[in-house]
Structure formats: structure tokens, C-alpha cells
XYZ file of C-alpha atoms in Angstrom:
474
model
C 0.163 -0.052 0.184
C 1.416 3.377 -1.371
C 1.716 6.033 0.748
C -0.626 8.948 0.092
C 0.825 12.060 1.115
C 0.104 15.033 -0.832
C 1.253 18.390 -0.559
C -1.682 20.763 0.424
C -1.974 24.889 -0.240
C -3.650 25.993 2.938
C -4.335 29.200 0.804
C -5.892 27.933 -2.183
C -9.969 28.297 -2.008
C -10.024 24.441 -4.012
C -11.249 22.514 -0.864
C -9.305 20.183 0.858
C -11.227 17.415 0.030
C -10.598 18.864 -4.283
C -7.070 19.359 -3.205
C -6.574 15.271 -2.257
C -8.930 13.947 -5.097
C -6.439 15.559 -7.408
C -3.268 13.600 -5.699
C -4.506 10.393 -5.916
C -6.059 10.636 -9.198
C -2.909 12.309 -10.721
C -1.175 8.901 -8.796
C -3.380 6.739 -10.378
C -3.021 8.266 -14.077
C 0.614 7.955 -13.955
C 1.171 4.501 -12.510
C 2.600 5.672 -9.296
C -0.415 3.626 -7.654
C -0.516 0.011 -9.333
C -4.296 -1.244 -10.640
C -6.749 -3.183 -7.270
C -3.928 -1.576 -5.547
C -5.964 -1.096 -2.012
C -6.153 2.426 -0.480
C -5.999 3.291 2.705
C -9.211 3.184 5.519
C -11.245 6.412 5.786
C -10.005 6.347 9.924
C -5.977 5.639 9.285
C -5.773 8.119 6.347
C -7.444 10.695 8.910
C -5.685 9.816 11.177
C -2.101 9.882 8.524
C -3.281 13.567 7.210
C -4.541 15.221 10.015
C -8.422 15.407 8.426
C -11.530 15.479 9.546
C -12.900 11.470 7.677
C -15.780 13.767 6.057
C -13.401 15.038 4.133
C -11.598 11.755 3.351
C -14.439 10.731 2.827
C -15.579 13.179 -0.227
C -13.026 12.257 -1.972
C -13.021 9.308 -2.198
C -16.798 9.429 -2.734
C -15.943 11.543 -6.046
C -13.352 9.613 -7.230
C -15.393 6.329 -7.162
C -17.879 8.859 -8.947
C -15.938 8.988 -11.541
C -14.796 5.264 -11.835
C -11.231 5.427 -10.575
C -11.609 2.703 -7.532
C -13.827 0.652 -6.807
C -15.038 -1.144 -3.181
C -15.487 -3.818 -2.156
C -18.165 -4.994 0.899
C -16.495 -4.607 4.248
C -12.931 -4.475 2.396
C -12.805 -1.287 1.607
C -11.505 1.072 -1.681
C -9.310 -0.112 -4.299
C -7.676 1.072 -7.737
C -9.111 0.531 -10.159
C -7.691 -0.655 -13.747
C -6.653 1.780 -15.720
C -4.837 1.933 -19.379
C -1.646 2.926 -19.709
C -2.404 4.924 -22.375
C -4.499 7.306 -20.010
C -1.266 7.761 -18.146
C 1.291 8.828 -21.087
C -1.917 11.665 -21.905
C -1.808 12.840 -18.486
C 2.036 13.169 -18.543
C 1.315 15.212 -21.846
C -1.251 17.357 -20.412
C 0.646 18.122 -17.874
C 3.473 19.155 -19.844
C 0.851 21.464 -22.561
C -1.004 23.042 -19.822
C 3.086 24.034 -18.232
C 3.378 25.605 -21.454
C 0.262 26.802 -21.990
C 0.029 29.061 -18.316
C 2.321 31.518 -21.082
C -0.614 31.314 -23.524
C -2.851 32.084 -20.134
C -0.658 34.736 -18.562
C -0.837 36.445 -22.028
C -5.137 37.672 -21.823
C -6.905 39.765 -19.166
C -8.648 36.471 -17.121
C -7.233 33.474 -14.821
C -8.179 30.574 -17.106
C -7.209 28.337 -14.213
C -9.393 30.070 -11.442
C -12.024 30.382 -13.336
C -12.579 27.000 -13.599
C -11.413 26.254 -9.960
C -14.023 28.408 -8.373
C -16.523 26.401 -10.278
C -15.795 23.060 -8.146
C -16.865 25.472 -5.263
C -20.343 26.170 -6.469
C -22.015 22.262 -5.267
C -20.932 20.282 -2.009
C -20.982 17.175 -3.354
C -22.087 16.043 -0.377
C -25.516 17.328 -1.263
C -26.194 14.618 -4.333
C -25.673 11.090 -4.534
C -24.257 10.405 -7.831
C -23.956 6.373 -6.947
C -27.683 6.263 -7.042
C -28.232 9.021 -10.384
C -25.281 6.744 -12.170
C -27.291 4.039 -11.505
C -30.198 5.482 -13.438
C -28.302 6.759 -15.566
C -26.231 3.328 -16.874
C -30.064 1.387 -16.499
C -31.570 3.798 -19.150
C -28.106 3.159 -21.415
C -28.280 -0.358 -20.636
C -31.996 -1.912 -20.821
C -34.143 1.365 -22.970
C -31.281 2.364 -25.751
C -33.991 1.959 -28.506
C -35.724 5.037 -26.599
C -32.816 7.389 -27.253
C -33.087 5.902 -30.825
C -35.687 8.732 -31.457
C -36.059 12.789 -30.700
C -38.055 13.470 -27.720
C -41.090 14.846 -28.091
C -41.642 18.342 -27.597
C -43.394 19.145 -24.034
C -41.176 16.499 -22.974
C -40.638 12.609 -21.977
C -44.401 11.467 -21.465
C -42.477 9.706 -18.212
C -40.947 12.158 -16.919
C -44.094 14.449 -17.386
C -46.082 11.927 -15.152
C -43.408 11.637 -12.507
C -43.563 15.161 -11.971
C -47.370 15.051 -11.915
C -47.320 12.918 -9.425
C -44.251 14.891 -7.289
C -45.582 18.576 -7.202
C -49.888 17.088 -6.158
C -48.254 15.470 -2.980
C -45.448 17.754 -2.417
C -47.022 21.454 -3.252
C -51.115 20.904 -4.317
C -50.206 21.543 -7.709
C -53.411 19.491 -9.817
C -52.344 18.701 -13.072
C -52.266 16.036 -15.439
C -48.900 14.830 -17.536
C -50.474 17.280 -21.081
C -50.094 20.269 -19.206
C -46.771 19.748 -18.301
C -44.351 21.591 -20.784
C -40.254 20.787 -19.823
C -38.001 22.802 -21.237
C -34.071 23.275 -20.578
C -34.275 25.787 -17.782
C -36.840 28.271 -16.676
C -35.245 30.671 -19.761
C -36.374 28.690 -22.532
C -40.057 27.730 -20.578
C -40.586 31.271 -20.236
C -39.853 31.944 -23.763
C -42.979 29.370 -24.960
C -44.671 30.956 -22.501
C -44.423 34.407 -23.742
C -45.796 32.699 -27.050
C -48.965 31.641 -25.971
C -49.628 34.501 -23.864
C -49.085 36.673 -27.191
C -51.490 34.402 -28.959
C -53.982 34.877 -26.145
C -53.643 38.968 -27.169
C -51.670 39.546 -23.364
C -48.619 42.257 -24.510
C -48.112 43.111 -20.616
C -46.772 41.533 -17.784
C -46.276 42.720 -14.241
C -42.788 41.414 -12.490
C -41.872 41.974 -8.886
C -39.269 44.683 -8.347
C -36.955 43.480 -7.277
C -36.810 40.320 -8.630
C -35.603 37.436 -10.841
C -33.540 39.401 -13.375
C -33.223 36.846 -16.434
C -37.279 36.156 -16.825
C -37.281 39.996 -16.856
C -34.697 40.227 -19.535
C -37.170 37.279 -21.698
C -40.278 39.521 -21.523
C -38.254 42.568 -21.893
C -36.636 41.118 -25.206
C -39.678 39.924 -26.493
C -41.615 42.624 -26.581
C -43.708 42.536 -23.521
C -44.457 45.940 -21.441
C -43.234 45.813 -18.075
C -44.801 47.604 -15.083
C -42.579 46.547 -12.187
C -44.565 46.315 -8.750
C -43.109 46.816 -5.239
C -42.472 43.825 -2.903
C -42.483 44.123 0.934
C -42.660 41.526 3.680
C -46.064 39.512 2.053
C -44.840 39.216 -1.360
C -46.002 42.253 -4.314
C -48.197 44.760 -3.629
C -51.222 43.726 -5.683
C -53.325 46.804 -5.065
C -50.860 48.621 -7.743
C -51.652 45.634 -10.606
C -53.219 46.779 -13.377
C -56.321 47.046 -13.921
C -59.268 46.927 -16.502
C -56.326 45.497 -19.071
C -55.685 41.770 -19.863
C -52.353 41.390 -18.845
C -50.136 38.726 -16.426
C -48.238 39.160 -13.313
C -44.921 37.073 -12.403
C -44.851 35.867 -9.105
C -42.744 34.021 -6.256
C -45.147 33.719 -3.529
C -43.559 30.337 -1.805
C -39.778 32.128 -1.424
C -40.062 35.288 -3.081
C -36.396 35.920 -4.693
C -33.695 37.756 -3.222
C -35.869 38.632 -0.543
C -37.249 35.422 0.675
C -40.920 36.909 1.278
C -43.686 34.906 1.551
C -47.274 35.332 0.498
C -50.510 34.580 3.047
C -52.948 32.761 2.265
C -54.914 35.339 2.391
C -53.426 37.853 -0.028
C -53.385 34.706 -2.124
C -56.871 34.663 -2.340
C -56.736 38.213 -2.911
C -53.964 37.591 -6.408
C -56.626 35.451 -7.697
C -59.622 37.850 -7.439
C -57.849 39.590 -8.707
C -56.714 37.800 -11.148
C -60.603 36.957 -12.638
C -61.863 40.421 -11.931
C -58.833 41.115 -14.947
C -59.204 38.108 -17.185
C -55.028 38.092 -16.332
C -52.903 35.441 -16.053
C -50.458 34.638 -12.850
C -47.242 33.250 -13.858
C -46.114 31.139 -10.315
C -42.304 30.556 -10.093
C -42.422 28.333 -6.600
C -38.490 28.818 -6.545
C -36.814 26.768 -4.268
C -40.740 26.408 -2.216
C -39.219 22.478 -1.687
C -36.169 23.500 0.291
C -38.351 24.874 3.538
C -36.516 24.152 7.065
C -38.832 25.478 9.245
C -43.057 25.529 9.090
C -44.790 24.014 6.889
C -45.068 25.771 3.699
C -47.879 27.302 2.231
C -49.714 25.903 -0.890
C -48.926 26.169 -4.509
C -51.511 29.052 -5.670
C -51.698 26.668 -8.465
C -53.925 24.584 -5.829
C -56.445 27.141 -5.379
C -56.648 28.071 -8.457
C -60.639 27.301 -10.400
C -60.527 29.376 -13.264
C -57.345 28.692 -14.922
C -55.910 31.710 -14.301
C -52.518 29.974 -13.009
C -49.039 29.114 -14.489
C -47.273 27.628 -12.180
C -43.041 27.059 -13.167
C -40.650 24.749 -11.610
C -36.909 23.714 -11.453
C -34.882 20.756 -10.351
C -31.029 23.119 -10.538
C -31.449 23.615 -6.743
C -32.793 20.389 -5.525
C -30.463 17.698 -8.017
C -27.542 20.007 -9.117
C -27.293 23.197 -11.765
C -26.602 21.701 -14.062
C -28.826 19.621 -15.123
C -31.473 22.473 -17.065
C -34.801 20.620 -16.170
C -37.563 23.375 -16.023
C -41.103 22.636 -16.541
C -43.864 24.471 -16.723
C -47.914 23.536 -15.784
C -50.652 25.473 -17.949
C -54.093 25.061 -17.380
C -55.608 23.052 -20.043
C -56.901 25.774 -22.954
C -53.352 27.401 -23.190
C -51.582 23.045 -22.795
C -54.020 23.197 -25.973
C -52.890 26.018 -27.920
C -48.863 24.999 -26.737
C -50.209 21.764 -28.513
C -50.987 23.213 -31.440
C -47.979 25.480 -32.346
C -45.102 22.809 -30.873
C -45.063 21.209 -34.210
C -42.860 24.637 -34.612
C -40.272 23.583 -31.834
C -38.269 20.632 -30.852
C -36.923 19.531 -27.254
C -33.501 21.194 -26.393
C -33.867 19.037 -22.592
C -32.078 16.122 -22.942
C -33.646 13.251 -23.778
C -31.288 10.543 -21.808
C -31.404 13.276 -18.795
C -34.910 13.459 -19.040
C -35.340 9.433 -18.554
C -32.922 8.927 -15.611
C -34.479 11.590 -13.862
C -37.794 10.367 -14.518
C -36.485 6.636 -12.860
C -34.743 8.427 -10.449
C -38.381 9.806 -9.392
C -40.295 6.671 -9.330
C -37.401 5.002 -7.303
C -38.033 7.271 -4.564
C -34.699 8.858 -4.601
C -35.641 12.363 -5.857
C -37.787 12.167 -2.070
C -34.999 10.814 -0.560
C -32.623 13.149 -1.906
C -34.861 15.622 -1.184
C -35.342 15.031 2.413
C -31.277 14.881 3.157
C -31.000 18.060 1.459
C -33.588 19.538 3.673
C -31.846 18.008 6.722
C -28.172 19.286 5.764
C -29.085 22.803 4.323
C -31.336 23.186 8.059
C -27.938 22.978 9.354
C -25.638 24.216 7.375
C -28.000 27.212 7.436
C -27.871 27.435 11.575
C -24.366 26.765 11.284
C -23.511 29.681 9.405
C -25.892 32.444 11.313
C -23.983 31.398 14.697
C -20.621 32.037 13.527
C -21.708 35.373 11.783
C -23.013 35.888 15.461
C -19.162 35.290 17.062
C -17.603 36.980 14.860
C -19.512 38.770 12.937
C -21.549 40.722 15.309
C -23.025 44.578 14.640
C -21.547 44.309 11.580
C -23.288 41.657 9.753
C -27.135 40.996 9.805
C -28.166 37.884 8.110
C -32.176 38.207 6.908
C -34.136 35.722 4.634
C -33.016 32.355 6.829
C -35.833 30.048 6.479
C -35.972 28.402 3.511
C -34.068 27.784 -0.053
C -30.262 27.807 -0.528
C -29.083 32.082 -0.220
C -29.425 34.114 2.590
C -29.537 38.300 2.394
C -26.813 39.797 4.836
C -26.504 43.961 5.187
C -22.590 44.663 5.541
C -21.931 47.950 7.847
C -18.951 48.812 5.763
C -17.105 51.645 3.586
C -16.317 49.203 0.903
C -19.653 48.527 -1.625
C -22.005 45.700 -2.191
C -19.715 45.037 -5.429
C -16.049 45.047 -3.231
C -17.960 42.685 -0.383
C -18.784 40.397 -3.465
C -15.448 39.454 -5.237
C -13.577 39.234 -1.488
C -16.086 36.463 -0.818
C -15.393 34.804 -4.111
C -12.110 35.040 -2.924
C -13.248 32.813 -0.162
C -15.062 30.517 -3.123
C -17.879 31.979 -2.137
C -20.465 33.298 -4.130
C -22.505 36.890 -3.363
C -23.766 39.390 -5.617
C -25.565 42.423 -4.771
C -28.829 42.938 -4.401
C -28.940 46.088 -6.331
C -28.467 44.239 -9.538
C -32.246 42.735 -9.599
C -33.910 46.118 -8.814
C -34.214 48.535 -12.173
C -33.487 51.613 -9.903
C -30.766 50.719 -7.041
C -32.050 49.520 -3.076
C -30.173 52.156 -1.632
C -28.236 49.986 0.981
C -25.363 48.850 -1.762
C -24.307 46.325 1.279
C -27.474 44.284 1.076
C -25.908 40.370 -0.467
C -27.699 37.505 -1.634
C -24.825 35.020 0.161
C -25.305 31.227 -1.637
C -24.490 29.831 1.780
C -25.823 26.476 -0.063
C -22.490 25.694 -1.590
C -19.734 25.747 2.000
C -19.342 22.107 3.076
C -20.067 22.168 6.531
C -16.565 21.154 7.785
C -15.117 24.442 6.125
C -18.236 27.144 7.174
C -16.003 28.430 10.626
C -12.810 28.461 8.821
C -14.703 30.221 5.894
C -16.573 31.939 7.433
C -14.503 33.819 9.734
C -12.330 34.414 7.421
C -14.358 36.403 5.343
C -15.853 38.485 8.013
C -12.260 39.191 8.926
C -11.086 40.336 5.164
C -14.361 42.108 5.331
C -14.199 44.052 8.931
C -10.307 45.109 7.645
């Protein structure tokens, strides 16, 4: 058994488990660790490197998912058989990268650093890639004939069926699979919706202020007249919505972005009444509604609607992994019929392989299991981060929006601008954005930040947040 002695860079923003993963992967590809060689146990390597067992386990898990090592029950991990040609390719690649560093230095951006920061955007312990891989393999081995044809314009029926079951149980959304349209991300779904609204004679939309900027951009680019409407702790101001004209309103009532406001049930009925009185459509973005950590979630607007006034939007990017880009909308039956009449003009851009894999993942109950795990993990992270902020940043940082989702708003008392604070956060591998970029007009408090805490591995929270606060104060 070869000793594992990596040289860790304590100043790097790359997590320790990924540095360990990099080292072992390189040793395997270079042939320094031989085929079927046993790796040290989690406990032994933890003691040897003075790292937590969680850190070792994360590194091993990533190597296992990618096929560099395999496991034997009650025995441990072993090096997978790897072609020597891969090792030669790695040596050549290392030489190419060394030479390329000079080329990269000629450009006004750091290509390597850009790739490194991307690894911080997801805590790998948040998702069971092994179970996802099993579902993917089953699709490829048992249903390859399904992949020989293009996906249906509305998306795969198997996935639409699983979504219809799931959102009824979890959010009270009432629909059949024929009302569901799947797309590659919320922006594409919104583009389809714009076309349907135009055919209904609707060219005006009210939007939350502040609100989700990419969707605003879609409406603007499609020629819609937009009316920004303020939000407070109970969501959008209904009394400011347009009257006596046929229009639409885009809202996120269960977790308003970026404020986190939740619209109470009484106000939801007020909004439905507005839509009925004005022959208008409500576009309900159920953003991160599943990731609620305290109290019971408020039912979706769609389930309260009896007059086909609500279009329901959902996505899997927060509850699976962001790169999957599978979103969906639930249309009222008449609007669904309208989409079906024009759908032949469009092809489905969402990967059929990923759609079928997700359908299987949901059918086997694995999505619900992972979601339960996420809620528990994110709740623990949230409480831990608030504790660290109170300990090291009391009187300097005030967190808000701390009951749901993958982010919170923090108000930082500082002479630095919000942009400067966000840049310093990125130096620690933490994503943060000024709240003001999501409003057409600046919000005044330039030190209000959207802080994505879900990205920080649990064992790194104390160190990362403490150092970040010290940087901000300094």
C-alpha cells in the first residue's frame, strides 16, 4: 500500500477534499498507484493527514463516482484498472498545461482560476451521484432504443407523469401530464410562455421589484410592456397591479427572490381574485419552495385556482445539481391545448437521456430521499453559518431570509461597496451578489448581499466565514 502524502495548499480556495482527490487521481493515472491496489481506510488516512473523516470520504466518493476507484463490501476501496495510455496522456497534458500557462498570461483573465471557482458552486455531499449513475446506466442498458428518437416537444411522457404525481403530493398542484411542458431551464420555458401569452392577446406583464432578472430580460426581449411592482414581507403589492386590461403578473409567492418573502394564504386568494376580475394570468414561479426548513409550506397558488388563471413554473437545478437544466411549466388546460397546436414548430432542447434518468430517479423514490437529505443538510448549514456570523460579525453583519432556499440576504455595515464585498467573498470560493442588481433602480443599501451558503461544505463553514468576516472588517 503506497503512502498518500499530498502537499496541501492552505491558501487555495479549492477545498481540501478536492486537493486530495486531485492528488490521488494523478497518482493513479501516472501509474504510481497500481491496478487493484488497496487504499488506506478512511480512519487511517484521516489520522495520517490530520483531516476529518468527512473530508477523506468526500474525496474517495468523487473518485468512486468517476470510476478511478472501486469498493468491496466490508473491505474498502481499491484502484480501478486504468489503461497506461491514460497515464501517458496525463503526462503529455501536464506538459501542455505548463506551456499553456504562458499563453494564458497573455489574456486579461485567469482561465485556471475560473475553472477552480466553478468547483465551489456545489457541495458534493449534497447529492448521491452513485444512485444517479445507476439510473443513468439503466436507461443506457435497458432502454437504449428510446434514445434513437428525438424527445417529444413537450418532453418525455415518463418524466411528465412523475412530475405530475410529485407536485400534487408535495405542493398541491393539480394537473395531468398533458398540461406539463419540459424545457432546458426557466428561461426557455418562459420563452415558450411568452409566445402563448401573445397568442392570447396579452402583451403586458407586471413583475416583482426586486425580482428575478433573467426572466425580466426574456419578457423585455420579447417586446412585452413591463410594470415593476414593489414587494414587501408579504410579497407583491396587489393593489398596484394593472386593472381593466388583460395582462399577466410574474410572482414567486412561496420564496420571493431575492427577499425570501412568503405570500400568506389570504393574499393568495386576493391575487386570484385580481386575475379573475381582470381576465389576466398569474405566472407562479415556485422557486425553492421545497427547501423550507421551518414550519409548513403554504400551498401553491395553482392548487387554489378554480378558473384556469395560474401557470406554474418549477425547476430541478436547486434540488439536484445546477447543470442539469431541467425546468417545467404546468399550463391551464386551454393554454396547454394552444401550446400543443404550435409545438410542431419547436424541438425539445432538454436532453432525452437526462429526462429519462430523472424519471427513473423519481419513480424509485430517490428524488424524495435526496430532497429530505438536502433539507436536513441545508438547515444545519444555515444554523451553523448564523451562529458563526453572530459570533464573529455581531453588530457588523445582519442575516435575513433565513427560513428557506439556498441563499440568504446579509446586510453588511461597511465602507466598502456591495460589489467589493462580493469580490472578496469570491476569493474565498463563496458566491455572493449585490441585491441591487435585481432591481431596475438601486435599493439604497449597497451593502445588501445575496449570500449562497449552500455551496460551503459543512466542515469548512467555521473557517471560511470567520476569515471572510475578518477580510470584510479589515
